[in-house]
Short mmCIF file of C-alpha atoms in Angstrom, two decimals:
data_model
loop_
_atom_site.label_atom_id
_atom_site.label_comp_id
_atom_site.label_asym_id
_atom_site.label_seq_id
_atom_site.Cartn_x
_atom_site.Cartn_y
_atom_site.Cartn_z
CA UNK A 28 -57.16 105.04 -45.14
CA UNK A 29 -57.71 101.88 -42.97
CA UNK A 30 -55.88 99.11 -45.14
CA UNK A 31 -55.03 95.69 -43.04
CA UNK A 32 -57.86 93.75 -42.02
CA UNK A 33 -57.81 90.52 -39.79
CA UNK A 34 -60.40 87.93 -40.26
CA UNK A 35 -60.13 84.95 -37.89
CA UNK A 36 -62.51 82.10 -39.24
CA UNK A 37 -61.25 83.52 -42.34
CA UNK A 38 -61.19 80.12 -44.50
CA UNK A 39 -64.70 79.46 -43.18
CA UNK A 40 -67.89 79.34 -44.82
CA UNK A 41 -68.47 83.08 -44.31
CA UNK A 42 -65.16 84.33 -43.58
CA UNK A 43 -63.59 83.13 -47.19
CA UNK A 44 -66.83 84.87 -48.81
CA UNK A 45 -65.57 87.94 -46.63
CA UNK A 46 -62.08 87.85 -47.15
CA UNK A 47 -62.67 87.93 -51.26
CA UNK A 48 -65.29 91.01 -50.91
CA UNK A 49 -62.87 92.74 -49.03
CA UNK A 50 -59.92 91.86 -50.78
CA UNK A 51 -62.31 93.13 -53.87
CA UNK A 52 -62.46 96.35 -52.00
CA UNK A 53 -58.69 96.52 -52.10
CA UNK A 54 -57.78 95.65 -48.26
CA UNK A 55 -55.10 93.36 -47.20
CA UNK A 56 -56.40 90.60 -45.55
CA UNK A 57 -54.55 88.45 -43.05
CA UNK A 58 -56.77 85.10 -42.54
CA UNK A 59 -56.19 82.75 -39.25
CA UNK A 60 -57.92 80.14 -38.98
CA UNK A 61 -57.14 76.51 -37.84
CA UNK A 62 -59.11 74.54 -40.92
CA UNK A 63 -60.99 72.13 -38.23
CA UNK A 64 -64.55 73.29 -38.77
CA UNK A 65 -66.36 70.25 -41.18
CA UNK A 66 -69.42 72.40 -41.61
CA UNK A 67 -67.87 74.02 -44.67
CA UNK A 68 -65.72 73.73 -47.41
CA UNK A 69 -62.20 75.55 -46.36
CA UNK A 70 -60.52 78.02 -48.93
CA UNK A 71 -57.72 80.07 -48.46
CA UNK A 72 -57.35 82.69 -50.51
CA UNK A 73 -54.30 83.24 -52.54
CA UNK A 74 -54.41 86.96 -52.34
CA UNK A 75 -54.29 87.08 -48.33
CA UNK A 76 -51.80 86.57 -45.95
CA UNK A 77 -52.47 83.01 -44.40
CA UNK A 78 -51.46 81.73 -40.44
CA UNK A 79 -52.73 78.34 -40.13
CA UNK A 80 -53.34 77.61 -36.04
CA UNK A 81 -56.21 78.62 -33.23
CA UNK A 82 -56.47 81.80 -31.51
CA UNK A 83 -56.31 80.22 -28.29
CA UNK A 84 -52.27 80.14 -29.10
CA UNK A 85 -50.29 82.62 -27.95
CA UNK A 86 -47.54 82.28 -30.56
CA UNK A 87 -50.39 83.13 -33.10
CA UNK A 88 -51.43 86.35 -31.21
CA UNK A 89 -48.13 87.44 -31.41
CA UNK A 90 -47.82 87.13 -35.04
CA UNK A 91 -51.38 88.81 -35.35
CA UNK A 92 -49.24 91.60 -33.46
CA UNK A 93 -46.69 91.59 -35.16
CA UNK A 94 -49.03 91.89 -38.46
CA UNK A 95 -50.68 95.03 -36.87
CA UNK A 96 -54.32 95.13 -38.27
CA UNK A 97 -56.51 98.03 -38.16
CA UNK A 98 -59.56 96.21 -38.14
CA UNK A 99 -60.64 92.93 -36.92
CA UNK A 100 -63.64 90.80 -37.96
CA UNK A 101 -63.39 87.99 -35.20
CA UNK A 102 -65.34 85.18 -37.28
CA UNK A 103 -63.41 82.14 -35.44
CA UNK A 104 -65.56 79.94 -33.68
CA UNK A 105 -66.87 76.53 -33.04
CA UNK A 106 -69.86 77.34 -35.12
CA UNK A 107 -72.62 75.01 -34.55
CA UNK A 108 -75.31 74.42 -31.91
CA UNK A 109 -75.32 70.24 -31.92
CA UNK A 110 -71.71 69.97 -31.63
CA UNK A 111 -71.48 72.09 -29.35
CA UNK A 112 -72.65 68.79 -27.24
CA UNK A 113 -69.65 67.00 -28.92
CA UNK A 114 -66.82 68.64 -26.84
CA UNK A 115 -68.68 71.58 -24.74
CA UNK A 116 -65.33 72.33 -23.29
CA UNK A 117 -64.20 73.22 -26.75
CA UNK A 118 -67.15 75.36 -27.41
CA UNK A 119 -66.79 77.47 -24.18
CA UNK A 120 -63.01 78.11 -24.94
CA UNK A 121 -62.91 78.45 -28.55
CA UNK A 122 -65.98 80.97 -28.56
CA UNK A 123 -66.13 82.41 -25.34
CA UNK A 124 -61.87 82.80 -23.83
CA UNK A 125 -60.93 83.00 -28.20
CA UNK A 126 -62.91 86.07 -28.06
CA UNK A 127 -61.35 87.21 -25.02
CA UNK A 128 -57.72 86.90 -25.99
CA UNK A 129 -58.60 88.17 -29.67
CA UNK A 130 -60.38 91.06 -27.73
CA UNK A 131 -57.42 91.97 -25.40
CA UNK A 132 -54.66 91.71 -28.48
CA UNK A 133 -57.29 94.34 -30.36
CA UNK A 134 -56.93 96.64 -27.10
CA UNK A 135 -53.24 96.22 -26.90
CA UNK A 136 -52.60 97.02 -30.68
CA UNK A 137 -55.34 99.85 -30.44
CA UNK A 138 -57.14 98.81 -33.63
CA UNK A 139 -60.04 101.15 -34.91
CA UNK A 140 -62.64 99.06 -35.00
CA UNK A 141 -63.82 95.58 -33.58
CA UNK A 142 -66.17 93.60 -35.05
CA UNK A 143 -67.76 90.67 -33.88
CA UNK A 144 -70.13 87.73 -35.52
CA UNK A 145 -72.46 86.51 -32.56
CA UNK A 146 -75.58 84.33 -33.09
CA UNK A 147 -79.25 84.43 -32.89
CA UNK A 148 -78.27 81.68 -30.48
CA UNK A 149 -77.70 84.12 -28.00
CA UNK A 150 -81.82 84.56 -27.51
CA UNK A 151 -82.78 81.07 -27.30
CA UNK A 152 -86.27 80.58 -28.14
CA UNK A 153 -88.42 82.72 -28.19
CA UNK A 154 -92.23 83.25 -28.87
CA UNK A 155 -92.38 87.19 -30.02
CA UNK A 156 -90.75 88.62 -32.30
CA UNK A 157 -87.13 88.81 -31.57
CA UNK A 158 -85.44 92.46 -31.00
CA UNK A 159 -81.85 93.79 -29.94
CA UNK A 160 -83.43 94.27 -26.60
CA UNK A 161 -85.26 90.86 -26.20
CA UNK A 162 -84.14 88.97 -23.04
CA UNK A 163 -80.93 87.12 -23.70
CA UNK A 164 -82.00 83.19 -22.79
CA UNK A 165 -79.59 80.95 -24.59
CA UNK A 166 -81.30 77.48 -24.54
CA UNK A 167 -78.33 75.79 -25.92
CA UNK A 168 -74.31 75.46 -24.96
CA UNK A 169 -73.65 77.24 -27.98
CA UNK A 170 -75.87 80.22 -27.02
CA UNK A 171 -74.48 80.45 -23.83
CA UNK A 172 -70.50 80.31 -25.50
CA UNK A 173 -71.56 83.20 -27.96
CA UNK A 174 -72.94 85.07 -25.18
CA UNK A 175 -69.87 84.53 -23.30
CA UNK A 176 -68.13 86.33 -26.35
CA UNK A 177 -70.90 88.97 -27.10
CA UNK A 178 -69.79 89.91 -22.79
CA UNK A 179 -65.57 89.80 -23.22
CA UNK A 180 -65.87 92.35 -26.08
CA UNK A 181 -68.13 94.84 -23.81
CA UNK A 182 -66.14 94.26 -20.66
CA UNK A 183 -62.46 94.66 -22.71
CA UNK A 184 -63.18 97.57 -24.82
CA UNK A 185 -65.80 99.07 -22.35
CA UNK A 186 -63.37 102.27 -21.41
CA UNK A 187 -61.33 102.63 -24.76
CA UNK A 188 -62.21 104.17 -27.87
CA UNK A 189 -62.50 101.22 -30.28
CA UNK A 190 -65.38 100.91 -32.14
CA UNK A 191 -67.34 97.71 -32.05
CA UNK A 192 -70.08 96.23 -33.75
CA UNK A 193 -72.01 92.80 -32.46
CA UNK A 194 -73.89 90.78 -35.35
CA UNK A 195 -76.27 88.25 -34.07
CA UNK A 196 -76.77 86.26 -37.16
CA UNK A 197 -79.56 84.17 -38.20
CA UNK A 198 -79.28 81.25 -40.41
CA UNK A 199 -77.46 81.49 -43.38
CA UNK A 200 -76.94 79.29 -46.14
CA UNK A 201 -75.13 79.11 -49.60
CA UNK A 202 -72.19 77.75 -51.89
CA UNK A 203 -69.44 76.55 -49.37
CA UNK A 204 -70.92 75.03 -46.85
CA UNK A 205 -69.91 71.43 -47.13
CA UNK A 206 -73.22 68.89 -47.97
CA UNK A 207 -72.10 65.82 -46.06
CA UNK A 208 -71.48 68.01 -42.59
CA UNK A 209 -75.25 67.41 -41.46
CA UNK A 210 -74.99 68.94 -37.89
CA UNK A 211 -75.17 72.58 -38.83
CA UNK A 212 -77.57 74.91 -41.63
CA UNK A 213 -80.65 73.70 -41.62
CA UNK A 214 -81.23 75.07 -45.03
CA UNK A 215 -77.71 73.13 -46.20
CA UNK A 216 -79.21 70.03 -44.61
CA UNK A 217 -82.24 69.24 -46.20
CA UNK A 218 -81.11 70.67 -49.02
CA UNK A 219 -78.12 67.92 -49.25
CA UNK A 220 -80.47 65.18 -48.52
CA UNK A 221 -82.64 65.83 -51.65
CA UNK A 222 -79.20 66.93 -53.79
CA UNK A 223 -78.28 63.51 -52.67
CA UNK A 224 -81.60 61.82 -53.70
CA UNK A 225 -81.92 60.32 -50.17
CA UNK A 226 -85.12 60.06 -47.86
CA UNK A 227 -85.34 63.74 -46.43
CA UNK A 228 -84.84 63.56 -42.44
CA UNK A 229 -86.22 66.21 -40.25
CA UNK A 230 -84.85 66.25 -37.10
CA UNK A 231 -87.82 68.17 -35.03
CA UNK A 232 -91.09 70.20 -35.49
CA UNK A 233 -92.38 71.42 -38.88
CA UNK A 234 -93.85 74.11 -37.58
CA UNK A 235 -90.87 75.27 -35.79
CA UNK A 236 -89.76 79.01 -36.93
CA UNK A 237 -86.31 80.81 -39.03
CA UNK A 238 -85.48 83.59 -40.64
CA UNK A 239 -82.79 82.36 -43.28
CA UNK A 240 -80.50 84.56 -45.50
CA UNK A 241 -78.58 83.97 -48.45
CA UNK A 242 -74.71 84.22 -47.56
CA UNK A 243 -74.22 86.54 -50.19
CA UNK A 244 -76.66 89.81 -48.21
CA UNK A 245 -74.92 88.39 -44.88
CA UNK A 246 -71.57 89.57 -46.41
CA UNK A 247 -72.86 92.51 -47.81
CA UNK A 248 -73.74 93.27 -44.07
CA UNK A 249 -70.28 92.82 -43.02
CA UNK A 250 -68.04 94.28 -45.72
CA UNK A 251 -70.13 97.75 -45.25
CA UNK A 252 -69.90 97.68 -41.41
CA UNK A 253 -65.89 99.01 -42.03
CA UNK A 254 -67.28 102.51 -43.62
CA UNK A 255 -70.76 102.86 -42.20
CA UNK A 256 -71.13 106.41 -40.63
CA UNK A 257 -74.75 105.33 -39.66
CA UNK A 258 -73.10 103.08 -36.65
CA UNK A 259 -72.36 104.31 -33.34
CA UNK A 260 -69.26 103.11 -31.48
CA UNK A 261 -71.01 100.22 -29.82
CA UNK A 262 -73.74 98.56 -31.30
CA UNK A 263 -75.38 95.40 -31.10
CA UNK A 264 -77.26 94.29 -34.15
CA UNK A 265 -79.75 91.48 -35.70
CA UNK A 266 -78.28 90.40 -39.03
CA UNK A 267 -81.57 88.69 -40.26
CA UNK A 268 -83.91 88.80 -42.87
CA UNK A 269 -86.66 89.66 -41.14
CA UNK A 270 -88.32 86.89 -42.85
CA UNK A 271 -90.65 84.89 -40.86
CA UNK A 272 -90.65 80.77 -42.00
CA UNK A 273 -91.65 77.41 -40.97
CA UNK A 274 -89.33 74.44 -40.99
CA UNK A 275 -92.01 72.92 -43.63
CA UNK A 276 -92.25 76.17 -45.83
CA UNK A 277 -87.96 75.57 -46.23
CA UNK A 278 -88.94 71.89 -47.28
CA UNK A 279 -91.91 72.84 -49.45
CA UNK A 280 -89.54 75.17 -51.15
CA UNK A 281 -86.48 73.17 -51.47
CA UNK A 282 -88.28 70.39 -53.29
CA UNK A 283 -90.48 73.37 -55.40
CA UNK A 284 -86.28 73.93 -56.27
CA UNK A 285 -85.81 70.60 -58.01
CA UNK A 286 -89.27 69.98 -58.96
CA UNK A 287 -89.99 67.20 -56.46
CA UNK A 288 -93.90 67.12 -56.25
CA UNK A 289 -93.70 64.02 -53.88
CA UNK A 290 -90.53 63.13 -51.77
CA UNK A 291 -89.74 60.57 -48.43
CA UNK A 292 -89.58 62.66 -45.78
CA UNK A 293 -88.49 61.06 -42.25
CA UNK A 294 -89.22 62.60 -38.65
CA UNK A 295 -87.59 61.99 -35.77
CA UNK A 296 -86.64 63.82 -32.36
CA UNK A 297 -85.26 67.23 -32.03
CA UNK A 298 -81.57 67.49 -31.66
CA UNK A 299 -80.00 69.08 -28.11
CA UNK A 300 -80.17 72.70 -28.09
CA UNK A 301 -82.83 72.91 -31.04
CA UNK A 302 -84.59 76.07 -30.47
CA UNK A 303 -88.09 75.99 -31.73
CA UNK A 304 -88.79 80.01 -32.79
CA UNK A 305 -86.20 82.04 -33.96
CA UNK A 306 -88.19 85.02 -35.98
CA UNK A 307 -86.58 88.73 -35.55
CA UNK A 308 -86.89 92.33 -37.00
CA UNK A 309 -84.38 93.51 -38.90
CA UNK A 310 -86.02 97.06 -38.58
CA UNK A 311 -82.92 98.54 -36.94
CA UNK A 312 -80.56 96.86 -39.08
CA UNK A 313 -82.36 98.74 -41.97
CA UNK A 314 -81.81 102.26 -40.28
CA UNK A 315 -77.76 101.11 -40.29
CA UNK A 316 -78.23 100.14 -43.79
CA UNK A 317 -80.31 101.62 -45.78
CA UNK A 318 -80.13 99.89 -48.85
CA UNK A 319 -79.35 96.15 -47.62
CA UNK A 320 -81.57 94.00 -49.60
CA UNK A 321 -82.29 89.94 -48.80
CA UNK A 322 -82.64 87.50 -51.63
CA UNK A 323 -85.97 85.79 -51.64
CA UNK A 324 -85.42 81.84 -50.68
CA UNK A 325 -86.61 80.91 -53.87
CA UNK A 326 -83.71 82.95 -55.42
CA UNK A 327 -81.43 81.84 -53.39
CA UNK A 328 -82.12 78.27 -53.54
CA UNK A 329 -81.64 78.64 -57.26
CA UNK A 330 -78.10 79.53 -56.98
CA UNK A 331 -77.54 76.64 -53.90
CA UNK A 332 -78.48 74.01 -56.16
CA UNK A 333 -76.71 75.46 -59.21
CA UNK A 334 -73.57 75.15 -56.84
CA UNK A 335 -74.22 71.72 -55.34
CA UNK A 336 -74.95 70.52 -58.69
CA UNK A 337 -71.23 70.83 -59.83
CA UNK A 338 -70.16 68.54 -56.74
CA UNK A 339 -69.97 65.14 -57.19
CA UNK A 340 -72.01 63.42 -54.57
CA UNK A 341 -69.17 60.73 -53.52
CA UNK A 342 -65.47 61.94 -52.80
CA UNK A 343 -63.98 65.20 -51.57
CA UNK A 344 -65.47 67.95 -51.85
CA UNK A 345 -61.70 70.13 -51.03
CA UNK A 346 -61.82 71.16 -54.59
CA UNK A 347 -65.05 72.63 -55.00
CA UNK A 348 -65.79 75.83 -53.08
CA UNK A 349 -67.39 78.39 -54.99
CA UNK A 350 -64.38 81.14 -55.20
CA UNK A 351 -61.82 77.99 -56.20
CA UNK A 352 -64.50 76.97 -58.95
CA UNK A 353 -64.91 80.44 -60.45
CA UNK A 354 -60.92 81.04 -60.31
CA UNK A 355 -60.21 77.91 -61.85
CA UNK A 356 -63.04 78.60 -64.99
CA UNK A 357 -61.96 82.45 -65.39
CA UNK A 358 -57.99 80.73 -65.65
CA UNK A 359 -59.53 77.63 -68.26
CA UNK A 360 -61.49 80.39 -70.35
CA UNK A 361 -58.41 82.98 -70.33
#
């Protein structure tokens, strides 16, 4: 039985949601990840093995060698499309030559199975309905980074027999992203600006177009991909809902959330690299997963908010991911 698992990104907003399913499931889970990212709340989870530093290092590929894993979930990235304009150097090297070298260790070590969190990003914008086999036009740098990566992993493992599995993920939101990052999750954003009671600023169209998920079905996604017979050994796949949305139907329902009838609401220009349709079938995801499920918005908002409501809205907010909260009540009630 495949037992040691890598996750780079691994203290992340969906990494550490990964890392506890799958140490749930009884793997052991070696975590890298160089805590940097301010788009979520960073855990590290006491029951994996933790390497704090950036995959760009060679002295942390060699102790990923020298750990051996089976299976790698490469999660490690700079993660969000506006700052990606902050440093694009970073972006390029972090998501696109990270991959790479993550890639060629995998090869070297002959792990089973490769498996790699993309973006929607990789599309830019587009007016159809987005497929696997849409044309790939990234309209952002952070598009073109993730493509970069989607492109090492088919060139490195192209004539080997590791299997590998691409997830272009849509938005996700839920309990760890941090609130006062507003430069990535569009959900998390306006969300944060009405947990906050502020004036709600919308940075672009209302009528642009999302799917969103709840991070909870994204990791249900991932964890299953290890011993899914339904995969082939390459695939490329849309991790969406499949549900079609409008910047102002996430609003409408956010404020529905905390019974805001009227609210300030602010509008000014798009940010760089804003794509204005993102809407995809999941169709072929569902024949890979047959009995993957997506939480209504609605629902999912509901549990956001029940989250954000235990943060206090000035201070750190170190102390409050969702996994360190439970923990810490299951320890105060035993």
């Amino acid at each position: 039985m495949l037992k040691k698992i890598l996750v780079t990104g691994g203290t992340g907003f969906l990494g550490s949601h990964l890392v506890e399913k799958l140490i749930k499931l009884k793997y052991k889970v070696l975590v890298v990840d160089n805590l940097q990212s301010k788009a979520s709340i960073h855990y590290i989870n006491p029951k994996s093995t933790f390497i704090k530093g950036n995959i760009l290092s060679v002295n942390i590929l060699k102790k990923i060698e020298k750990w051996k894993p089976q299976i790698i979930y490469h999660l490690g990235a700079q993660s969000g499309g506006e700052t990606a304009y902050d440093d694009s150097k970073y972006d390029l090297e972090l998501n696109g030559h990270g991959t790479y070298l993550v890639s060629q260790l995998a090869k070297k070590i002959k792990i089973k199975h490769f498996i790699f969190a993309s973006s929607v990003a990789v599309y830019g914008s587009n007016s159809k309905l987005i497929k696997e086999s849409s044309p790939i036009r990234p309209d952002s740098i952070y598009g073109v980074s993730k493509y970069a990566g989607e492109q090492y992993v088919n060139l490195v493992f192209k004539n080997t027999d590791i299997k590998t599995t691409i997830f272009r993920i849509f938005n996700t939101y839920g309990p760890g992203e941090n609130p006062f990052f507003l430069k990535k999750g569009i959900v998390k954003i306006y969300s944060s600006y009405v947990w906050q009671n502020k004036p709600l600023i919308i940075k672009g169209s209302l009528k642009r177009i999302r799917n969103v998920s709840y991070v909870d079905d994204v990791i249900n996604v991932l964890s299953e991909t290890i011993k899914n017979k339904n995969l082939k050994k390459n695939e490329v796949i849309n991790l969406t809902s499949g549900i079609k949305i409008t910047v102002k139907e996430i609003v409408k329902a956010i404020l529905k959330a905390n019974n805001k009838k009227q609210y300030k609401i602010i509008q000014k220009n798009s940010t760089p690299g804003d794509s204005f349709n993102f809407n995809a079938s999941n169709k072929y995801l569902k024949t890979k997963f047959k009995t993957i499920k997506f939480r209504s918005l609605g629902s999912g908002l509901f549990l956001f908010f029940n989250w954000l409501n235990k943060i206090p809205r000035k201070g750190s907010v170190k102390n409050f991911h969702p996994l360190k909260i439970f923990k810490s009540q299951n320890n105060t009630k035993k």
